mmCIF file of C-alpha atoms and ligand atoms in Angstrom:
data_model
loop_
_atom_site.group_PDB
_atom_site.id
_atom_site.type_symbol
_atom_site.label_atom_id
_atom_site.label_comp_id
_atom_site.label_asym_id
_atom_site.label_seq_id
_atom_site.Cartn_x
_atom_site.Cartn_y
_atom_site.Cartn_z
ATOM 1 C CA UNK A 177 -10.429 -17.775 2.162
ATOM 2 C CA UNK A 178 -7.813 -17.129 5.275
ATOM 3 C CA UNK A 179 -9.461 -17.464 8.871
ATOM 4 C CA UNK A 180 -11.362 -14.668 10.934
ATOM 5 C CA UNK A 181 -8.259 -12.604 11.250
ATOM 6 C CA UNK A 182 -5.428 -12.473 8.783
ATOM 7 C CA UNK A 183 -2.183 -12.312 11.068
ATOM 8 C CA UNK A 184 1.457 -12.150 10.070
ATOM 9 C CA UNK A 185 2.153 -15.778 10.359
ATOM 10 C CA UNK A 186 -0.873 -16.362 8.417
ATOM 11 C CA UNK A 187 0.621 -14.293 5.442
ATOM 12 C CA UNK A 188 3.683 -16.413 5.447
ATOM 13 C CA UNK A 189 1.577 -19.473 5.371
ATOM 14 C CA UNK A 190 -0.434 -18.505 2.420
ATOM 15 C CA UNK A 191 2.876 -18.756 0.527
ATOM 16 C CA UNK A 192 3.532 -22.224 1.806
ATOM 17 C CA UNK A 193 0.141 -23.135 0.958
ATOM 18 C CA UNK A 194 0.352 -21.539 -2.708
ATOM 19 C CA UNK A 195 -2.676 -19.127 -1.816
ATOM 20 C CA UNK A 196 -2.404 -15.907 -3.556
ATOM 21 C CA UNK A 197 -2.415 -12.817 -1.295
ATOM 22 C CA UNK A 198 -4.687 -9.620 -2.144
ATOM 23 C CA UNK A 199 -3.986 -6.284 -0.895
ATOM 24 C CA UNK A 200 -5.310 -2.763 -1.429
ATOM 25 C CA UNK A 201 -4.487 0.516 -0.202
ATOM 26 C CA UNK A 202 -6.858 2.269 2.401
ATOM 27 C CA UNK A 203 -6.765 5.833 3.940
ATOM 28 C CA UNK A 204 -10.003 5.972 5.784
ATOM 29 C CA UNK A 205 -12.899 4.215 7.682
ATOM 30 C CA UNK A 206 -15.441 3.983 5.123
ATOM 31 C CA UNK A 207 -13.092 2.266 2.355
ATOM 32 C CA UNK A 208 -11.510 0.287 5.143
ATOM 33 C CA UNK A 209 -14.904 -1.221 5.921
ATOM 34 C CA UNK A 210 -15.860 -1.859 2.449
ATOM 35 C CA UNK A 211 -12.746 -3.516 1.456
ATOM 36 C CA UNK A 212 -12.446 -5.668 4.756
ATOM 37 C CA UNK A 213 -15.863 -6.886 4.098
ATOM 38 C CA UNK A 214 -15.153 -7.858 0.567
ATOM 39 C CA UNK A 215 -12.461 -10.387 2.055
ATOM 40 C CA UNK A 216 -8.948 -8.311 1.256
ATOM 41 C CA UNK A 217 -5.982 -9.677 3.018
ATOM 42 C CA UNK A 218 -3.870 -6.660 3.575
ATOM 43 C CA UNK A 219 -5.009 -3.044 4.042
ATOM 44 C CA UNK A 220 -1.995 -0.881 3.392
ATOM 45 C CA UNK A 221 -1.953 2.722 4.393
ATOM 46 C CA UNK A 222 0.447 3.888 1.726
ATOM 47 C CA UNK A 223 2.316 7.014 1.546
ATOM 48 C CA UNK A 224 0.464 7.220 -1.727
ATOM 49 C CA UNK A 225 -1.891 9.307 0.309
ATOM 50 C CA UNK A 226 0.300 11.907 -0.621
ATOM 51 C CA UNK A 227 -1.183 11.704 -4.238
ATOM 52 C CA UNK A 228 -4.473 10.360 -3.975
ATOM 53 C CA UNK A 229 -5.654 12.015 -0.733
ATOM 54 C CA UNK A 230 -3.375 15.099 -0.467
ATOM 55 C CA UNK A 231 -2.922 15.948 -4.263
ATOM 56 C CA UNK A 232 0.869 16.263 -3.774
ATOM 57 C CA UNK A 233 3.096 15.473 -6.632
ATOM 58 C CA UNK A 234 5.069 12.914 -5.124
ATOM 59 C CA UNK A 235 5.022 10.974 -1.879
ATOM 60 C CA UNK A 236 7.994 13.012 -0.541
ATOM 61 C CA UNK A 237 5.736 15.430 1.703
ATOM 62 C CA UNK A 238 3.941 12.896 3.684
ATOM 63 C CA UNK A 239 4.633 12.702 7.176
ATOM 64 C CA UNK A 240 4.697 10.161 9.946
ATOM 65 C CA UNK A 241 1.688 11.991 11.640
ATOM 66 C CA UNK A 242 -0.144 11.713 8.326
ATOM 67 C CA UNK A 243 0.385 8.095 8.090
ATOM 68 C CA UNK A 244 -0.584 7.695 11.732
ATOM 69 C CA UNK A 245 -4.048 9.817 11.624
ATOM 70 C CA UNK A 246 -4.979 7.645 8.495
ATOM 71 C CA UNK A 247 -3.919 4.411 10.125
ATOM 72 C CA UNK A 248 -6.117 5.178 13.025
ATOM 73 C CA UNK A 249 -9.041 5.601 10.611
ATOM 74 C CA UNK A 250 -8.299 2.518 8.679
ATOM 75 C CA UNK A 251 -8.182 0.284 12.123
ATOM 76 C CA UNK A 252 -11.371 1.412 12.964
ATOM 77 C CA UNK A 253 -12.983 0.265 9.669
ATOM 78 C CA UNK A 254 -11.536 -3.253 9.379
ATOM 79 C CA UNK A 255 -12.192 -6.621 11.306
ATOM 80 C CA UNK A 256 -10.335 -9.247 9.190
ATOM 81 C CA UNK A 257 -7.405 -7.574 7.178
ATOM 82 C CA UNK A 258 -4.059 -7.237 8.415
ATOM 83 C CA UNK A 259 -3.058 -3.554 8.533
ATOM 84 C CA UNK A 260 0.355 -2.391 7.391
ATOM 85 C CA UNK A 261 1.423 1.275 7.723
ATOM 86 C CA UNK A 262 4.076 2.759 5.364
ATOM 87 C CA UNK A 263 7.018 4.499 6.977
ATOM 88 C CA UNK A 264 7.309 7.850 4.864
ATOM 89 C CA UNK A 265 10.249 9.481 3.684
ATOM 90 C CA UNK A 266 13.013 10.326 6.479
ATOM 91 C CA UNK A 267 10.898 8.513 9.031
ATOM 92 C CA UNK A 268 13.577 5.750 8.797
ATOM 93 C CA UNK A 269 16.491 6.616 6.896
ATOM 94 C CA UNK A 270 18.230 8.861 9.299
ATOM 95 C CA UNK A 271 19.146 6.467 12.021
ATOM 96 C CA UNK A 272 18.129 3.063 13.290
ATOM 97 C CA UNK A 273 17.063 4.496 16.736
ATOM 98 C CA UNK A 274 14.666 6.953 14.804
ATOM 99 C CA UNK A 275 13.450 4.151 12.719
ATOM 100 C CA UNK A 276 12.558 1.979 15.746
ATOM 101 C CA UNK A 277 10.731 4.809 17.335
ATOM 102 C CA UNK A 278 9.029 5.767 14.329
ATOM 103 C CA UNK A 279 7.832 2.140 13.673
ATOM 104 C CA UNK A 280 6.847 1.832 17.244
ATOM 105 C CA UNK A 281 4.522 4.737 16.813
ATOM 106 C CA UNK A 282 2.838 3.507 13.959
ATOM 107 C CA UNK A 283 1.833 0.496 16.095
ATOM 108 C CA UNK A 284 1.080 2.476 19.209
ATOM 109 C CA UNK A 285 -0.595 5.453 18.117
ATOM 110 C CA UNK A 286 -2.025 4.402 14.519
ATOM 111 C CA UNK A 287 -2.830 0.600 15.671
ATOM 112 C CA UNK A 288 -0.943 -0.793 12.732
ATOM 113 C CA UNK A 289 0.231 -4.408 13.062
ATOM 114 C CA UNK A 290 3.218 -3.966 10.835
ATOM 115 C CA UNK A 291 5.057 -1.561 8.878
ATOM 116 C CA UNK A 292 6.374 -1.139 5.275
ATOM 117 C CA UNK A 293 9.704 0.296 4.318
ATOM 118 C CA UNK A 294 11.478 1.074 1.188
ATOM 119 C CA UNK A 295 15.074 -0.101 0.367
ATOM 120 C CA UNK A 296 17.112 -3.138 0.183
ATOM 121 C CA UNK A 297 20.784 -3.901 1.273
ATOM 122 C CA UNK A 298 21.185 -0.476 2.908
ATOM 123 C CA UNK A 299 18.198 -1.037 5.194
ATOM 124 C CA UNK A 300 19.109 -4.494 6.276
ATOM 125 C CA UNK A 301 20.167 -3.287 9.782
ATOM 126 C CA UNK A 302 17.243 -1.001 9.849
ATOM 127 C CA UNK A 303 14.941 -3.758 9.168
ATOM 128 C CA UNK A 304 16.660 -6.281 11.451
ATOM 129 C CA UNK A 305 16.391 -3.811 14.374
ATOM 130 C CA UNK A 306 12.931 -3.158 13.752
ATOM 131 C CA UNK A 307 11.943 -7.001 13.862
ATOM 132 C CA UNK A 308 14.014 -7.244 16.584
ATOM 133 C CA UNK A 309 11.678 -5.131 18.724
ATOM 134 C CA UNK A 310 8.876 -7.335 17.845
ATOM 135 C CA UNK A 311 7.403 -5.226 14.830
ATOM 136 C CA UNK A 312 6.796 -7.199 11.595
ATOM 137 C CA UNK A 313 8.315 -5.326 8.527
ATOM 138 C CA UNK A 314 7.146 -5.548 4.891
ATOM 139 C CA UNK A 315 9.974 -4.680 2.531
ATOM 140 C CA UNK A 316 9.576 -2.750 -0.745
ATOM 141 C CA UNK A 317 12.252 -3.009 -3.560
ATOM 142 C CA UNK A 318 12.499 -2.126 -7.389
ATOM 143 C CA UNK A 319 10.796 1.181 -8.286
ATOM 144 C CA UNK A 320 10.553 2.988 -4.791
ATOM 145 C CA UNK A 321 8.944 5.811 -4.970
ATOM 146 C CA UNK A 322 10.747 7.730 -2.391
ATOM 147 C CA UNK A 323 13.809 7.429 -4.684
ATOM 148 C CA UNK A 324 12.014 8.987 -7.410
ATOM 149 C CA UNK A 325 14.641 11.915 -7.960
ATOM 150 C CA UNK A 326 17.572 9.078 -7.973
ATOM 151 C CA UNK A 327 15.677 7.250 -10.612
ATOM 152 C CA UNK A 328 15.233 10.281 -12.625
ATOM 153 C CA UNK A 329 11.207 9.690 -12.432
ATOM 154 C CA UNK A 330 8.938 6.567 -12.172
ATOM 155 C CA UNK A 331 10.792 4.531 -14.344
ATOM 156 C CA UNK A 332 10.830 0.606 -14.586
ATOM 157 C CA UNK A 333 13.615 -0.848 -12.613
ATOM 158 C CA UNK A 334 15.869 -3.810 -13.138
ATOM 159 C CA UNK A 335 16.141 -3.822 -16.997
ATOM 160 C CA UNK A 336 19.888 -4.223 -17.401
ATOM 161 C CA UNK A 337 22.138 -6.832 -15.916
ATOM 162 C CA UNK A 338 23.665 -4.657 -13.093
ATOM 163 C CA UNK A 339 20.201 -3.199 -11.780
ATOM 164 C CA UNK A 340 18.732 -6.761 -12.040
ATOM 165 C CA UNK A 341 21.250 -8.153 -9.626
ATOM 166 C CA UNK A 342 20.988 -5.148 -7.399
ATOM 167 C CA UNK A 343 17.348 -5.613 -6.887
ATOM 168 C CA UNK A 344 17.827 -9.398 -6.397
ATOM 169 C CA UNK A 345 20.480 -8.491 -3.790
ATOM 170 C CA UNK A 346 17.970 -5.870 -2.198
ATOM 171 C CA UNK A 347 15.215 -8.567 -1.785
ATOM 172 C CA UNK A 348 17.466 -10.951 -0.280
ATOM 173 C CA UNK A 349 18.604 -8.578 2.108
ATOM 174 C CA UNK A 350 15.216 -7.775 3.306
ATOM 175 C CA UNK A 351 14.325 -11.205 3.713
ATOM 176 C CA UNK A 352 17.601 -11.750 5.607
ATOM 177 C CA UNK A 353 16.762 -8.912 7.841
ATOM 178 C CA UNK A 354 13.517 -10.851 9.037
ATOM 179 C CA UNK A 355 10.888 -9.199 6.951
ATOM 180 C CA UNK A 356 7.571 -11.274 6.661
ATOM 181 C CA UNK A 357 7.097 -10.215 3.172
ATOM 182 C CA UNK A 358 8.066 -7.928 0.326
ATOM 183 C CA UNK A 359 6.609 -5.537 -2.199
ATOM 184 C CA UNK A 360 8.335 -5.731 -5.633
ATOM 185 C CA UNK A 361 7.162 -2.549 -7.509
ATOM 186 C CA UNK A 362 7.856 -1.609 -11.003
ATOM 187 C CA UNK A 363 10.136 -4.485 -12.550
ATOM 188 C CA UNK A 364 9.915 -6.896 -15.352
ATOM 189 C CA UNK A 365 7.837 -9.977 -14.599
ATOM 190 C CA UNK A 366 10.687 -12.688 -15.209
ATOM 191 C CA UNK A 367 12.943 -10.566 -12.555
ATOM 192 C CA UNK A 368 9.813 -10.722 -10.111
ATOM 193 C CA UNK A 369 9.450 -14.734 -10.994
ATOM 194 C CA UNK A 370 13.040 -15.133 -10.032
ATOM 195 C CA UNK A 371 12.839 -13.244 -6.767
ATOM 196 C CA UNK A 372 9.664 -14.816 -6.133
ATOM 197 C CA UNK A 373 11.344 -18.236 -6.426
ATOM 198 C CA UNK A 374 14.261 -17.448 -4.427
ATOM 199 C CA UNK A 375 12.745 -15.961 -1.322
ATOM 200 C CA UNK A 376 10.709 -18.217 1.254
ATOM 201 C CA UNK A 377 8.687 -14.744 2.001
ATOM 202 C CA UNK A 378 5.955 -13.886 0.125
ATOM 203 C CA UNK A 379 6.367 -11.194 -2.439
ATOM 204 C CA UNK A 380 3.598 -8.734 -3.172
ATOM 205 C CA UNK A 381 3.642 -7.478 -6.720
ATOM 206 C CA UNK A 382 2.718 -3.593 -8.267
ATOM 207 C CA UNK A 383 3.603 -3.574 -11.679
ATOM 208 C CA UNK A 384 5.850 -6.712 -11.417
ATOM 209 C CA UNK A 385 3.726 -9.148 -13.448
ATOM 210 C CA UNK A 386 1.576 -12.314 -12.567
ATOM 211 C CA UNK A 387 4.391 -14.381 -10.937
ATOM 212 C CA UNK A 388 4.337 -12.878 -7.185
ATOM 213 C CA UNK A 389 2.559 -14.589 -4.600
ATOM 214 C CA UNK A 390 0.092 -11.916 -4.001
ATOM 215 C CA UNK A 391 -0.987 -8.396 -5.634
ATOM 216 C CA UNK A 392 -1.385 -4.852 -4.318
ATOM 217 C CA UNK A 393 -3.023 -1.733 -6.116
ATOM 218 C CA UNK A 394 -3.837 1.567 -5.087
ATOM 219 C CA UNK A 395 -7.518 1.684 -4.407
ATOM 220 C CA UNK A 396 -8.258 5.017 -5.966
ATOM 221 C CA UNK A 397 -6.863 3.637 -9.329
ATOM 222 C CA UNK A 398 -8.419 0.144 -9.430
ATOM 223 C CA UNK A 399 -11.892 1.797 -8.665
ATOM 224 C CA UNK A 400 -11.198 4.643 -11.320
ATOM 225 C CA UNK A 401 -11.440 7.417 -8.902
ATOM 226 C CA UNK A 402 -7.814 9.048 -9.656
ATOM 227 C CA UNK A 403 -7.134 10.121 -13.329
ATOM 228 C CA UNK A 404 -4.162 12.309 -13.119
ATOM 229 C CA UNK A 405 -2.012 9.424 -14.290
ATOM 230 C CA UNK A 406 -2.780 5.716 -15.392
ATOM 231 C CA UNK A 407 0.313 3.473 -15.204
ATOM 232 C CA UNK A 408 0.137 0.541 -17.664
ATOM 233 C CA UNK A 409 -0.056 -1.864 -14.746
ATOM 234 C CA UNK A 410 -3.257 -0.630 -13.339
ATOM 235 C CA UNK A 411 -6.523 -2.561 -14.007
ATOM 236 C CA UNK A 412 -9.539 -0.227 -13.273
ATOM 237 C CA UNK A 413 -12.209 -2.523 -12.136
ATOM 238 C CA UNK A 414 -14.854 0.201 -11.744
ATOM 239 C CA UNK A 415 -15.569 3.880 -13.028
ATOM 240 C CA UNK A 416 -16.522 5.300 -9.558
ATOM 241 C CA UNK A 417 -15.331 8.791 -10.885
ATOM 242 C CA UNK A 418 -18.122 8.560 -13.487
ATOM 243 C CA UNK A 419 -20.777 7.299 -10.852
ATOM 244 C CA UNK A 420 -19.730 9.980 -8.685
ATOM 245 C CA UNK A 421 -20.002 12.773 -11.372
ATOM 246 C CA UNK A 422 -23.398 11.427 -12.402
ATOM 247 C CA UNK A 423 -24.923 11.353 -8.922
ATOM 248 C CA UNK A 424 -23.699 14.926 -8.062
ATOM 249 C CA UNK A 425 -25.114 16.101 -11.371
ATOM 250 C CA UNK A 426 -28.252 14.508 -10.492
ATOM 251 C CA UNK A 427 -28.124 16.312 -7.138
ATOM 252 C CA UNK A 428 -27.550 19.647 -8.489
ATOM 253 C CA UNK A 429 -30.245 19.560 -11.158
ATOM 254 C CA UNK A 430 -32.742 18.273 -8.699
ATOM 255 C CA UNK A 431 -31.923 21.022 -6.165
ATOM 256 C CA UNK A 432 -32.014 23.679 -8.725
ATOM 257 C CA UNK A 433 -35.275 22.364 -9.941
ATOM 258 C CA UNK A 434 -36.780 22.231 -6.600
ATOM 259 C CA UNK A 435 -37.426 18.388 -6.932
ATOM 260 C CA UNK A 436 -35.191 17.634 -3.862
ATOM 261 C CA UNK A 437 -35.962 17.467 -1.084
ATOM 262 C CA UNK A 438 -39.389 16.218 -1.616
ATOM 263 C CA UNK A 439 -42.027 14.687 0.903
ATOM 264 C CA UNK A 440 -40.316 11.226 1.447
ATOM 265 C CA UNK A 441 -37.061 12.963 2.491
ATOM 266 C CA UNK A 442 -38.810 15.520 4.685
ATOM 267 C CA UNK A 443 -40.441 15.354 8.251
ATOM 268 C CA UNK A 444 -43.729 16.205 9.280
HETATM 269 O O1 KIV B 688 2.043 3.749 -0.889
HETATM 270 C C1 KIV B 688 1.756 2.880 -1.625
HETATM 271 O O2 KIV B 688 0.571 2.823 -1.800
HETATM 272 C C2 KIV B 688 2.566 1.729 -1.832
HETATM 273 C C3 KIV B 688 1.832 0.736 -2.628
HETATM 274 C C4 KIV B 688 1.194 0.917 -3.689
HETATM 275 C C5 KIV B 688 2.830 -0.536 -2.712
HETATM 276 O O3 KIV B 688 3.757 1.604 -1.490
#
């Protein structure tokens, strides 16, 4: 396991050492404490909070203030993991100046140590400008959820030759801009393998197969807490929804039947 505190240079070194990188999303203090203590390398305060926390249909309604709020809670709960905060829709696309200010707010007000933003070639200048002011950037290419309507839905990207070449150029641009790592989402595994081989920065896959330098999942998906839809790439490592439902049913029954609270849980 990497040292006491995971840093941006350490994430880059992990690729050089051939050590795989683990990442999960986190949105609050309690989850962050559990994931951090279990040894996760990167806690990503993803704009997926729009779906799993806010119940929105996409990530588009998530605001910068939402991400700052959740990042603060996550930072309070972690000791070791690197905290990366997502730049939500419209927080970095309008102008390079706005992108720099908003990335800065995620560090200054949220306490994040790095930011993530979606996009490739068209974001090269933005990535460069943010990195230049000392803010580490994680890129994100392939099936980028903020471009959902351009794609016509959450569809695997990079299936034909043109798309494939575009995603390779996007990944190369993100690296050229100075990003320290890049998320590859929803692309064929051989494409992810090729990008991982061509880039010197670590690739973190989600729905991109086994050949990336690391893997990320939405924590609610892998713990079985969110069952609105189940993408093929999600492996469910627990059924916490079932565990919670059972616990809540037991509570209801015991209260209704007058069995809770009992002597043990009462004061004299
Ligand atoms: O918002 C998010 O959670 C993400 C990851 C799943 C990569 O972008």
